[in-house]
PDB file of C-alpha atoms in Angstrom:
ATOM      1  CA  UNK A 215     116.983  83.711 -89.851  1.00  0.00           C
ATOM      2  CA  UNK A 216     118.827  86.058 -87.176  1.00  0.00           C
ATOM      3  CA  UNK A 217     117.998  85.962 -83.283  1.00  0.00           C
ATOM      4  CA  UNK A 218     117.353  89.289 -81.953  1.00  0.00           C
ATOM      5  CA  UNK A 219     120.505  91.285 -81.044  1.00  0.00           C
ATOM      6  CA  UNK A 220     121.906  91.330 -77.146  1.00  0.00           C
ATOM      7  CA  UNK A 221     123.214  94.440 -75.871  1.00  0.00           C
ATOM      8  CA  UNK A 222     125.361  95.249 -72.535  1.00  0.00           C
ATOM      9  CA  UNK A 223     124.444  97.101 -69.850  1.00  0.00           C
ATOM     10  CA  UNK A 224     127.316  99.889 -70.819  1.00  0.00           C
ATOM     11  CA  UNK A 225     126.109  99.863 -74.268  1.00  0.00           C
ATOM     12  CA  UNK A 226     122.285 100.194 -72.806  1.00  0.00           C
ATOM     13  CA  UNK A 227     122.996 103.341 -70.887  1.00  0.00           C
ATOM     14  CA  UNK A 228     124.965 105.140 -73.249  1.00  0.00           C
ATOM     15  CA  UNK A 229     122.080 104.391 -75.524  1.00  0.00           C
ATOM     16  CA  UNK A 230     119.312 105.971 -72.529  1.00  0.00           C
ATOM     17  CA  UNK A 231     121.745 108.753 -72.192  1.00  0.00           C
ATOM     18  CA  UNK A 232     122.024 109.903 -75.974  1.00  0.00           C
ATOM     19  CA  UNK A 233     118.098 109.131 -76.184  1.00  0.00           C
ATOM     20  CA  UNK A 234     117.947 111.455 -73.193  1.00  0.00           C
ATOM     21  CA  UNK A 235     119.991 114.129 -74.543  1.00  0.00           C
ATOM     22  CA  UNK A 236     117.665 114.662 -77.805  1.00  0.00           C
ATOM     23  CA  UNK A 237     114.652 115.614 -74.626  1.00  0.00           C
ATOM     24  CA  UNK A 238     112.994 112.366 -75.638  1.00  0.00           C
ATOM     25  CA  UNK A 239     111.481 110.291 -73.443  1.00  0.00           C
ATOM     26  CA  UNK A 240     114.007 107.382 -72.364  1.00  0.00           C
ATOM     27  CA  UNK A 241     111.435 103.557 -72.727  1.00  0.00           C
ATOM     28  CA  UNK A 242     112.066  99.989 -73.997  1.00  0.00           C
ATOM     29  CA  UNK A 243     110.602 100.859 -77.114  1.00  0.00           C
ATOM     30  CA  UNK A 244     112.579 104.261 -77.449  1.00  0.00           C
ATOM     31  CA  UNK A 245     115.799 102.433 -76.429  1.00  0.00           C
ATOM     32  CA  UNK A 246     115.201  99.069 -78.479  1.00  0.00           C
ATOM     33  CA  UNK A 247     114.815 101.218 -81.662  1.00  0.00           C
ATOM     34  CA  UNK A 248     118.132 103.292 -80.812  1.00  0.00           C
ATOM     35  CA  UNK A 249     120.088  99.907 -80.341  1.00  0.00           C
ATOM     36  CA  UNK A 250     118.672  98.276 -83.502  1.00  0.00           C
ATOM     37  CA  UNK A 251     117.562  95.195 -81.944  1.00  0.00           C
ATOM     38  CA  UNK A 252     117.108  93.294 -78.275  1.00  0.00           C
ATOM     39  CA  UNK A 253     114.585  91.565 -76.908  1.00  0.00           C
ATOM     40  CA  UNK A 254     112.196  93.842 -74.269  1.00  0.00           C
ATOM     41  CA  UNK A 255     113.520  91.337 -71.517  1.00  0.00           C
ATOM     42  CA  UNK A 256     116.813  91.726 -71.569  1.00  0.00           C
ATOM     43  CA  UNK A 257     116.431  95.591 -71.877  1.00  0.00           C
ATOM     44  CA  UNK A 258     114.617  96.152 -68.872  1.00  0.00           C
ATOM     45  CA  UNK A 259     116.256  95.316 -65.770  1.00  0.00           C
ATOM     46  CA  UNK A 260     119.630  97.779 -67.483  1.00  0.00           C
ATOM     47  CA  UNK A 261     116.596 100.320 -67.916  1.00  0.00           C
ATOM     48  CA  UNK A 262     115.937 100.138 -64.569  1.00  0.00           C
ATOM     49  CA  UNK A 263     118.665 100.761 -63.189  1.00  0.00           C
ATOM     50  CA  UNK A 264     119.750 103.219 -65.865  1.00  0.00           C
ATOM     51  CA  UNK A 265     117.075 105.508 -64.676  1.00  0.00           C
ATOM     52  CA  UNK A 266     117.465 104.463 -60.715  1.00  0.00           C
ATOM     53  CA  UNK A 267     121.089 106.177 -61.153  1.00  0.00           C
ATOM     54  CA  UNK A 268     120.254 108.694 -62.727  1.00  0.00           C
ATOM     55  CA  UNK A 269     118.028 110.430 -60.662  1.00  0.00           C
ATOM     56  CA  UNK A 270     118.884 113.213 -58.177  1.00  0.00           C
ATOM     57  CA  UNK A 271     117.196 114.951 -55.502  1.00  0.00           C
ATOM     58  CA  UNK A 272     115.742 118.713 -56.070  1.00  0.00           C
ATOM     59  CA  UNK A 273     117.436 121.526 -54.861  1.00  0.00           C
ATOM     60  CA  UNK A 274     115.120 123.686 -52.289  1.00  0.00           C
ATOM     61  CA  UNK A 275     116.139 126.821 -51.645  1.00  0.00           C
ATOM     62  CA  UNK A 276     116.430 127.987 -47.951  1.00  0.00           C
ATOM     63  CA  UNK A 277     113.796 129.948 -46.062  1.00  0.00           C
ATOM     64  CA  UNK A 278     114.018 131.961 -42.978  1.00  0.00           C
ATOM     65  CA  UNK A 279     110.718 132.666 -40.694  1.00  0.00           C
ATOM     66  CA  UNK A 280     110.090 136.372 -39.686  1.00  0.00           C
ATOM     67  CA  UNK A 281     111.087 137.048 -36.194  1.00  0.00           C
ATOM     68  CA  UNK A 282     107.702 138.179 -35.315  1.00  0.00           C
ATOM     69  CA  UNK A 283     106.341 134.483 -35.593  1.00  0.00           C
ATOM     70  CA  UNK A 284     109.175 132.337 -33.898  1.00  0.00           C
ATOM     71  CA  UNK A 285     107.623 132.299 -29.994  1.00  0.00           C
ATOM     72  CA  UNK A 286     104.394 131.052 -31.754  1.00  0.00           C
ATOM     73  CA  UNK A 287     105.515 128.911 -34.581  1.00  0.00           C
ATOM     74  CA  UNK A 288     106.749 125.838 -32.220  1.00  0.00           C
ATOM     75  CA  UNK A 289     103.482 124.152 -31.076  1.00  0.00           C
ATOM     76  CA  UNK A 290     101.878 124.744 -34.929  1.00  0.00           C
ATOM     77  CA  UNK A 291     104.670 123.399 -36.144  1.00  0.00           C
ATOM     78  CA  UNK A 292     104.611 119.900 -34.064  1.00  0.00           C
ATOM     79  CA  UNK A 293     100.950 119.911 -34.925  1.00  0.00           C
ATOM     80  CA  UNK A 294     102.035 120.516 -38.671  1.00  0.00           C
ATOM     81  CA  UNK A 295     104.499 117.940 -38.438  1.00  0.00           C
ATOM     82  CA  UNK A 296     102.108 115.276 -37.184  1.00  0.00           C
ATOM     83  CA  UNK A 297      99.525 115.991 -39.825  1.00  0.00           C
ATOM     84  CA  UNK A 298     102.157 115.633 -42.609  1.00  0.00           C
ATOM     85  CA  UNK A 299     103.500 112.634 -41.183  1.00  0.00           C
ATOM     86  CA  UNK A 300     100.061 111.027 -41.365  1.00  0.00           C
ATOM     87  CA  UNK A 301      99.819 112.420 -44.842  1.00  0.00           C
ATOM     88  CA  UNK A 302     103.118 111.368 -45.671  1.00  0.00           C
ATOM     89  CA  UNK A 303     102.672 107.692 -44.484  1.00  0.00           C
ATOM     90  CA  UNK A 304      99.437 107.099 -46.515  1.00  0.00           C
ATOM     91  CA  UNK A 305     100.958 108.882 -49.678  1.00  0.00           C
ATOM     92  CA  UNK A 306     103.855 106.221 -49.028  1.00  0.00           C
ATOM     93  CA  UNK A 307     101.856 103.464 -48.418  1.00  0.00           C
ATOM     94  CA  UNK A 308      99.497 104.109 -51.508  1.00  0.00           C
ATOM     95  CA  UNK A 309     102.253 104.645 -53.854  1.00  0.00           C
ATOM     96  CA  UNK A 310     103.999 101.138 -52.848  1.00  0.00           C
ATOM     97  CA  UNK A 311     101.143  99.631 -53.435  1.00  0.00           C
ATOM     98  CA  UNK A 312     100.650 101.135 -56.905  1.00  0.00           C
ATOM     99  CA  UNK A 313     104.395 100.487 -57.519  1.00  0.00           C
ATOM    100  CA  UNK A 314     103.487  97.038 -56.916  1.00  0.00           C
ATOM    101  CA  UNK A 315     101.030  96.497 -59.339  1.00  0.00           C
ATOM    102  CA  UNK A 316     102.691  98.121 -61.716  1.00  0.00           C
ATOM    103  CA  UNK A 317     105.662  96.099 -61.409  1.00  0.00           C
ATOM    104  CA  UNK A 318     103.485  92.900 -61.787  1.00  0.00           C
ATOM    105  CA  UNK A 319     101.556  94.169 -65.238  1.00  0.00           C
ATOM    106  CA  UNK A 320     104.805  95.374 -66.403  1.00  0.00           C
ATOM    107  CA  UNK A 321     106.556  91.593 -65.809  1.00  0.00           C
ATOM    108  CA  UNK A 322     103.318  89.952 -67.215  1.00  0.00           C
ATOM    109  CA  UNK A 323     103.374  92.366 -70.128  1.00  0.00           C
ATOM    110  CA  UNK A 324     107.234  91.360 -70.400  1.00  0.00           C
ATOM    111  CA  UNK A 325     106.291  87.493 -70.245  1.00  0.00           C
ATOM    112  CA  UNK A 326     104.057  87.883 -72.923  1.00  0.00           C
ATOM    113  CA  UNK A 327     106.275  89.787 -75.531  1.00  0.00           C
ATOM    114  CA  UNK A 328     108.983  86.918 -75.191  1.00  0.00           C
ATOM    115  CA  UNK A 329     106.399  84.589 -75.581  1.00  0.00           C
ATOM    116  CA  UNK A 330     105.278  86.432 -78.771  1.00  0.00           C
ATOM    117  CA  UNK A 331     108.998  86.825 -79.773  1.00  0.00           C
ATOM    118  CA  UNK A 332     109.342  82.744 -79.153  1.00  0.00           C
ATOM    119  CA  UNK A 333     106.361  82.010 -81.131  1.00  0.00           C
ATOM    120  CA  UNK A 334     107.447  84.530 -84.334  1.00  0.00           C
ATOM    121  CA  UNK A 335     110.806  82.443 -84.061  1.00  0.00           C
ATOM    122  CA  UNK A 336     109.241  78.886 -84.335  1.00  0.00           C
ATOM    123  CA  UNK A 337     107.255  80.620 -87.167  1.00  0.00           C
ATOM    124  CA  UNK A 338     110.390  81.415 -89.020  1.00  0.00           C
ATOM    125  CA  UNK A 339     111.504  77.566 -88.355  1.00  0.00           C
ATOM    126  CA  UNK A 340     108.201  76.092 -90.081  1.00  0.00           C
ATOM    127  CA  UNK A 341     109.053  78.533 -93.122  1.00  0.00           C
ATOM    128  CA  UNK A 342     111.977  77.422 -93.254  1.00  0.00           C
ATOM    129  CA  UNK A 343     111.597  74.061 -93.454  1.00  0.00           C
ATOM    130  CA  UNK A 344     108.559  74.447 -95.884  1.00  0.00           C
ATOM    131  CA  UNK A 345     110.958  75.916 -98.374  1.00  0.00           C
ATOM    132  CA  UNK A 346     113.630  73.445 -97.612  1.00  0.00           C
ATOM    133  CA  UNK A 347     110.730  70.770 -98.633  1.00  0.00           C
ATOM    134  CA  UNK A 348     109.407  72.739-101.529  1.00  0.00           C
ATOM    135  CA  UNK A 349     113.104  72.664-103.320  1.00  0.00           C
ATOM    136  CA  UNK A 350     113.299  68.943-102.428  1.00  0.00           C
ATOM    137  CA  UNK A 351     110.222  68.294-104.811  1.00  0.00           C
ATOM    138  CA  UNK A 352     111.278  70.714-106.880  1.00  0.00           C
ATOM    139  CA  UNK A 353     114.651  68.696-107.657  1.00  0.00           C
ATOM    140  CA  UNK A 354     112.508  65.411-108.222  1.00  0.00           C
ATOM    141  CA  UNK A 355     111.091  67.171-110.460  1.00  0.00           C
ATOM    142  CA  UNK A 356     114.134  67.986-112.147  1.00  0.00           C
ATOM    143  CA  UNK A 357     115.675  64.928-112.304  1.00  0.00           C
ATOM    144  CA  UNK A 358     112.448  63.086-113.952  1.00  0.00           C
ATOM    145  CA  UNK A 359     112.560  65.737-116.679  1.00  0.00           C
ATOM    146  CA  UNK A 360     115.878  64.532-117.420  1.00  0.00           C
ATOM    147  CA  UNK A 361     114.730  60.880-117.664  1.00  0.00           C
ATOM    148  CA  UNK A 362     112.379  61.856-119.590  1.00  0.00           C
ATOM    149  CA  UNK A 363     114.539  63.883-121.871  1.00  0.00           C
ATOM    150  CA  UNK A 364     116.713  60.614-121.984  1.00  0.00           C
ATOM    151  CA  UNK A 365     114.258  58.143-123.085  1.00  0.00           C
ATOM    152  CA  UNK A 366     113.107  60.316-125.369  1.00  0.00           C
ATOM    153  CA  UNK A 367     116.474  60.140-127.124  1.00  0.00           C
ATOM    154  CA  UNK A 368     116.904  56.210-126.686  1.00  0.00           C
ATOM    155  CA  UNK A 369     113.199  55.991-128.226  1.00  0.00           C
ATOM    156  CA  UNK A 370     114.727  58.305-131.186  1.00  0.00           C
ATOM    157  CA  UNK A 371     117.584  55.922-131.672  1.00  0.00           C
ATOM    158  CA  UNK A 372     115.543  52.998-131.616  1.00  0.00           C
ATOM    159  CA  UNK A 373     113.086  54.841-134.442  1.00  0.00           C
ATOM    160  CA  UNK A 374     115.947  55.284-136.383  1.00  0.00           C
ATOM    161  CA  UNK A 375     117.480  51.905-136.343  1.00  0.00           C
ATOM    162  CA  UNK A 376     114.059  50.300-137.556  1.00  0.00           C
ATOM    163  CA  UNK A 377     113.889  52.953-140.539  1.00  0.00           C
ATOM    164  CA  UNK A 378     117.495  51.824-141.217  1.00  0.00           C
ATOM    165  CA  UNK A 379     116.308  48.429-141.321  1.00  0.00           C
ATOM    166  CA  UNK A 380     113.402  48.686-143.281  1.00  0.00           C
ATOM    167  CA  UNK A 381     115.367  50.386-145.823  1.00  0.00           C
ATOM    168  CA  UNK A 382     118.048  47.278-145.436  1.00  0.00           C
ATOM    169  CA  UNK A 383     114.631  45.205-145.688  1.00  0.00           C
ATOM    170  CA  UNK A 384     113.849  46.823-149.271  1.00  0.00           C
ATOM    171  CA  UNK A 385     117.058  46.007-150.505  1.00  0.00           C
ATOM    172  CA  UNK A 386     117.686  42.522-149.819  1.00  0.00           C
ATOM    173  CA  UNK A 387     113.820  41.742-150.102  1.00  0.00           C
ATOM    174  CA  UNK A 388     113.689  38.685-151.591  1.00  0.00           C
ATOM    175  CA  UNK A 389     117.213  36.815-149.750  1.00  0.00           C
ATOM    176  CA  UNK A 390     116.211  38.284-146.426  1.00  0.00           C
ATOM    177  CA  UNK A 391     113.040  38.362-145.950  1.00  0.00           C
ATOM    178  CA  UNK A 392     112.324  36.080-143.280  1.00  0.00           C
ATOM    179  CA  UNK A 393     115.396  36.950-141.106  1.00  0.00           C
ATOM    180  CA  UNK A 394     114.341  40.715-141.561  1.00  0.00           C
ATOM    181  CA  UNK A 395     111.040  39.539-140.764  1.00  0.00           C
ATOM    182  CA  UNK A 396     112.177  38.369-137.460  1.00  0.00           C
ATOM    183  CA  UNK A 397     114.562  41.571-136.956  1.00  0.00           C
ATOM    184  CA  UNK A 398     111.409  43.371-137.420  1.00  0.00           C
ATOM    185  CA  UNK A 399     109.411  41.747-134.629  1.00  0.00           C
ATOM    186  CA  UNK A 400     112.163  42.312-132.385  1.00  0.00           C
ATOM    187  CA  UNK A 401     112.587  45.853-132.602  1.00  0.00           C
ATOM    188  CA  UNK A 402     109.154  46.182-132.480  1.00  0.00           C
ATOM    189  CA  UNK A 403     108.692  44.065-129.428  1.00  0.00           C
ATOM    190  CA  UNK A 404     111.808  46.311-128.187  1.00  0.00           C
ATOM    191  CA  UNK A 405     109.693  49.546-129.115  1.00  0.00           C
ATOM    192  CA  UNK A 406     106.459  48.365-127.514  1.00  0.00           C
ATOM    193  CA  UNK A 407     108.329  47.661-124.278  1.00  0.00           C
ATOM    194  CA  UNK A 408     110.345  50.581-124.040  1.00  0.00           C
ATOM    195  CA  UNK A 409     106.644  52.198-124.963  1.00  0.00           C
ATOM    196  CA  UNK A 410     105.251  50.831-122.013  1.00  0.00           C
ATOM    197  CA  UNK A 411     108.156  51.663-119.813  1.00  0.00           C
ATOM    198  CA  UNK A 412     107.746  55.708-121.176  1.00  0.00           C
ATOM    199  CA  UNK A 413     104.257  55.830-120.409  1.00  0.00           C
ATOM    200  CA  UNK A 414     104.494  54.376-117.211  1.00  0.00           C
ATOM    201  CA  UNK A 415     107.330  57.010-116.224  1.00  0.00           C
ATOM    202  CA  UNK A 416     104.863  59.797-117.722  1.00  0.00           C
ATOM    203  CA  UNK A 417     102.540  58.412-115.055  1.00  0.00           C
ATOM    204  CA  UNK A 418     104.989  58.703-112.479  1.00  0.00           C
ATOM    205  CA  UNK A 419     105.965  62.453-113.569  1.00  0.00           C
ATOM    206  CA  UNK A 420     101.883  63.428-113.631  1.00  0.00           C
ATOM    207  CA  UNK A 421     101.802  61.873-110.011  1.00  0.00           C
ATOM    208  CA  UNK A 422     105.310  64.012-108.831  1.00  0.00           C
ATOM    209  CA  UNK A 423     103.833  67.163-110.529  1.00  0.00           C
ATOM    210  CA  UNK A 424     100.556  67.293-108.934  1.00  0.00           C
ATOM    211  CA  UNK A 425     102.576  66.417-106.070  1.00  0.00           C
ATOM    212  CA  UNK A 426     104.733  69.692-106.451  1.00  0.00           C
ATOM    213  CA  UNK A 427     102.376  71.602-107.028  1.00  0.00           C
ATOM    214  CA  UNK A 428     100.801  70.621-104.045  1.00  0.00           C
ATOM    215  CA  UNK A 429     103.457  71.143-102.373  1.00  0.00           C
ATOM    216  CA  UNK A 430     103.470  75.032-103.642  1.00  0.00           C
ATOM    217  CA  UNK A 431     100.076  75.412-102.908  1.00  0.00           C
ATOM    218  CA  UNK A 432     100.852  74.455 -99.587  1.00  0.00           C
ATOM    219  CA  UNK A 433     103.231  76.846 -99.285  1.00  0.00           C
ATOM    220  CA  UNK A 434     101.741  79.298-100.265  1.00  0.00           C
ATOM    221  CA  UNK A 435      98.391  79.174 -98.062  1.00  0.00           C
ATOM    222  CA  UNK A 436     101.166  78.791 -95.044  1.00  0.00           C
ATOM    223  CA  UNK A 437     103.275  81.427 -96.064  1.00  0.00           C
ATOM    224  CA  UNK A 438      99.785  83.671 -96.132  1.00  0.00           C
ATOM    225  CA  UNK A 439      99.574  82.422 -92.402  1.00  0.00           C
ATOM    226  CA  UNK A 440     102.606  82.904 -91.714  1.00  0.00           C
ATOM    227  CA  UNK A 441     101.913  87.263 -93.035  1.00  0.00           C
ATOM    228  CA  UNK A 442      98.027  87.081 -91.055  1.00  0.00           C
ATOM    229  CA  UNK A 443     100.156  85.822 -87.849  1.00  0.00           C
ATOM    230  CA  UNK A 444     102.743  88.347 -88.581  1.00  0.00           C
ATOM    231  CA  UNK A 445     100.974  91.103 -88.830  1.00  0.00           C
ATOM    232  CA  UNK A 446      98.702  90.274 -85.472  1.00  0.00           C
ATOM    233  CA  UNK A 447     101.434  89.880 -83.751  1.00  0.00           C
ATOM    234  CA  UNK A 448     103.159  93.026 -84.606  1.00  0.00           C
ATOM    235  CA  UNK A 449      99.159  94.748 -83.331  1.00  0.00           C
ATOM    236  CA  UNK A 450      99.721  92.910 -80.133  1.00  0.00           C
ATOM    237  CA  UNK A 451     103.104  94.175 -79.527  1.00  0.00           C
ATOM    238  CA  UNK A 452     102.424  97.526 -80.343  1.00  0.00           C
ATOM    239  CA  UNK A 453      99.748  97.282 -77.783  1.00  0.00           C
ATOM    240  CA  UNK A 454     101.689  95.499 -75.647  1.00  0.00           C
ATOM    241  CA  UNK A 455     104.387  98.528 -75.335  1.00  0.00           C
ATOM    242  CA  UNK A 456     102.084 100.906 -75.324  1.00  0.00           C
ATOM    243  CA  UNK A 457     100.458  99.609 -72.221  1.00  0.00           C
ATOM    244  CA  UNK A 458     103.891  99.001 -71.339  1.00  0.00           C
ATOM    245  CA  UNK A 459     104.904 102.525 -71.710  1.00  0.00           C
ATOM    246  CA  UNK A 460     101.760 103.755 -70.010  1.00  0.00           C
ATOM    247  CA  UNK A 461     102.385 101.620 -66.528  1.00  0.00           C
ATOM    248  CA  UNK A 462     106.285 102.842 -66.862  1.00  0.00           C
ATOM    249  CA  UNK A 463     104.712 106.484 -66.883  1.00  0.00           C
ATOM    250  CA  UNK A 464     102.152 105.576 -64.096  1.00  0.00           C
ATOM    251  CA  UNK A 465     104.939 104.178 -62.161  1.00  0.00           C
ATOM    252  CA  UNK A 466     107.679 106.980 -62.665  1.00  0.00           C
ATOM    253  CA  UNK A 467     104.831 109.964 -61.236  1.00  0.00           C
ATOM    254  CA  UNK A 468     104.342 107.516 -58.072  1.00  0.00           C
ATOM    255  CA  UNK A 469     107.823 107.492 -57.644  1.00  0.00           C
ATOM    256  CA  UNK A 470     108.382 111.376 -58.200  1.00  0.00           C
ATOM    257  CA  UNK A 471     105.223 112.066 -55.403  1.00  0.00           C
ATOM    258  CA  UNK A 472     106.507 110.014 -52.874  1.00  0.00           C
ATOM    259  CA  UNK A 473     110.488 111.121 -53.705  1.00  0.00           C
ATOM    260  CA  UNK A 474     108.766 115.087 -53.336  1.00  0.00           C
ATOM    261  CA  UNK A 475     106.904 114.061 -50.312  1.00  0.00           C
ATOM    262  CA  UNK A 476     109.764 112.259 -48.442  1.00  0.00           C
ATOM    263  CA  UNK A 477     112.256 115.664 -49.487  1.00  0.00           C
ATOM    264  CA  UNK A 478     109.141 117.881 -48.788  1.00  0.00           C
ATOM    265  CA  UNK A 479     109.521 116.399 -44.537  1.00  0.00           C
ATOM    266  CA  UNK A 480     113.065 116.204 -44.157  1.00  0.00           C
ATOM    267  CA  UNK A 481     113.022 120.353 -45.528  1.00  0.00           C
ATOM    268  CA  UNK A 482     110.432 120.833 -42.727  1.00  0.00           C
ATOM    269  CA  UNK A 483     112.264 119.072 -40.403  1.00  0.00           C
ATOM    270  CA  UNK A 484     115.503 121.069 -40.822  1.00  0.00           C
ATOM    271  CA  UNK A 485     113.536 124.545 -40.923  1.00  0.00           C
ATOM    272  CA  UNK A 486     111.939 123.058 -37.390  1.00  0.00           C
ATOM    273  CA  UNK A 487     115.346 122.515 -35.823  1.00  0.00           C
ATOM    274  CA  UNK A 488     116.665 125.979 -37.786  1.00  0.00           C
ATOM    275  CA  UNK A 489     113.506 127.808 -35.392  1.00  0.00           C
ATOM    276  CA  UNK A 490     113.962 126.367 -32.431  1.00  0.00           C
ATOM    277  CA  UNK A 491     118.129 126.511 -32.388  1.00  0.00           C
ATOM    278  CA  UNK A 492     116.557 130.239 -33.305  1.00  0.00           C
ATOM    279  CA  UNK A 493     114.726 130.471 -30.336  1.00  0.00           C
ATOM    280  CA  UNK A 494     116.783 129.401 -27.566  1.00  0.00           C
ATOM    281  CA  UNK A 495     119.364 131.471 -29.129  1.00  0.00           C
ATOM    282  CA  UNK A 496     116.876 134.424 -28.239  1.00  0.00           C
ATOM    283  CA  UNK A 497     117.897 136.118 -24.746  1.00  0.00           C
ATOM    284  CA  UNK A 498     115.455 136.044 -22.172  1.00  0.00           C
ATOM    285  CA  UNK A 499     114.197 139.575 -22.021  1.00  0.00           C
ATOM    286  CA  UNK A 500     113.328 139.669 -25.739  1.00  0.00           C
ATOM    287  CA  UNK A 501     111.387 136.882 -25.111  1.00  0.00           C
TER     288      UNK A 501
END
């Protein structure tokens, strides 16, 4: 049975771009089903950086502070600044450490999809080899019908030889009778023995029928494992990418807050040094 199928990274992000172009939302499970195949591990890391590339920063359009306010904007401002730096430091510092653990669910969530992906493959190995064992016995089988088939014919031919001589016997009666006596005996001692030998290879083909079918019923009850296992492990992974797709989510919003804080500052920043390059450009007397 096939291996899942191994995509490049060029191949992964023009899959994540066409995904992205239908407005749907670009995840392992999203892009796995686009490429027909992959395993989630290999998938990731190109997913990662797939979306690290493609994001950009927002555009923020620029604002000018009434004249009236400049003289007094200066000291709120440095107070502003402070507070949003403090503000801007613990949103950072919470967000890393939600990144974090999201980064470690998402690699144990990875770890156990491979290991479910590993176990469905050793599954598809024991099937294999079940069948492979099943059409062994099923050959024996075969070839013990043909036997029999053949000693059926040999115990014809003998049946017909000692009809052929009994009707020899009723001839020559009276000259022959003692020899044909003898010839008699013979064939019948042949007859008992190849007798014997038939029954004991219609022992041998009871024993290597109940053993096929034992074999089948075997089978069977693993093959109906083999559908139970199957289908719990296609529940897992659906849960599995689901709370895989959920942390991803989780992950991407920390990301966006911290990328709108971090813009958020430098935009105050610049309007800061826009003011004050405003202010000393001010003459003295209208100040």
């Amino acid at each position: 049975m096939g291996r899942e199928l191994w995509s490049t990274k060029e191949q992964v992000f023009a899959a994540a771009d066409a995904i992205a172009a239908t407005g749907e939302n670009v995840t392992l499970r999203t892009l796995r089903g686009y490429l027909g195949g992959g395993s989630f591990g290999s998938l990731d890391e190109p997913l990662r950086q797939w979306k690290a590339e493609r994001k950009q920063r927002p555009e923020v359009s620029d604002f000018e502070m009434p004249p009236a306010v400049i003289a007094s904007f200066e000291s709120t401002w440095r107070i502003a600044t402070a507070e949003a730096l403090k503000d801007v430091a613990a949103v950072k510092e919470k967000a890393t450490a939600e990144v974090e653990e999201i980064e470690a669910q998402r690699q144990e969530v990875i770890g156990l999809m491979q290991d479910v992906e590993n176990e469905r493959d050793e599954l598809r190995d024991k099937l294999a080899e079940v069948e492979r064992a099943l059409s062994n016995s099923e050959s024996k089988a075969s070839l013990l019908a043909i036997e029999k088939a053949t000693l059926t014919g040999i115990t014809g031919e003998l049946k017909n030889k000692i009809e052929q001589l009994e009707r020899n016997l009723e001839k020559s009666h009276h000259a022959y009778e003692a020899r044909e006596r003898q010839h008699a005996e013979e064939l019948n001692r042949l007859l008992g023995a190849q007798s014997a030998e038939i029954s004991v290879l219609k022992i041998e083909m009871t024993k290597l029928e109940a053993a096929c079918n034992s074999a089948k019923d075997e089978a069977h009850k693993y093959q109906e494992r083999l559908i139970v296992a199957t289908d719990e492990m296609k529940a897992t992974e659906q849960k599995l990418v689901g709370k895989l797709d959920v942390a991803t989510q989780e992950k991407d919003a920390a990301n966006k807050k911290a990328y709108e804080l971090s813009g958020r500052l430098e935009e105050l920043d610049r309007q800061n040094k826009e003011l004050l390059a405003k202010v000393k450009a001010i003459p003295a007397k209208e100040k």
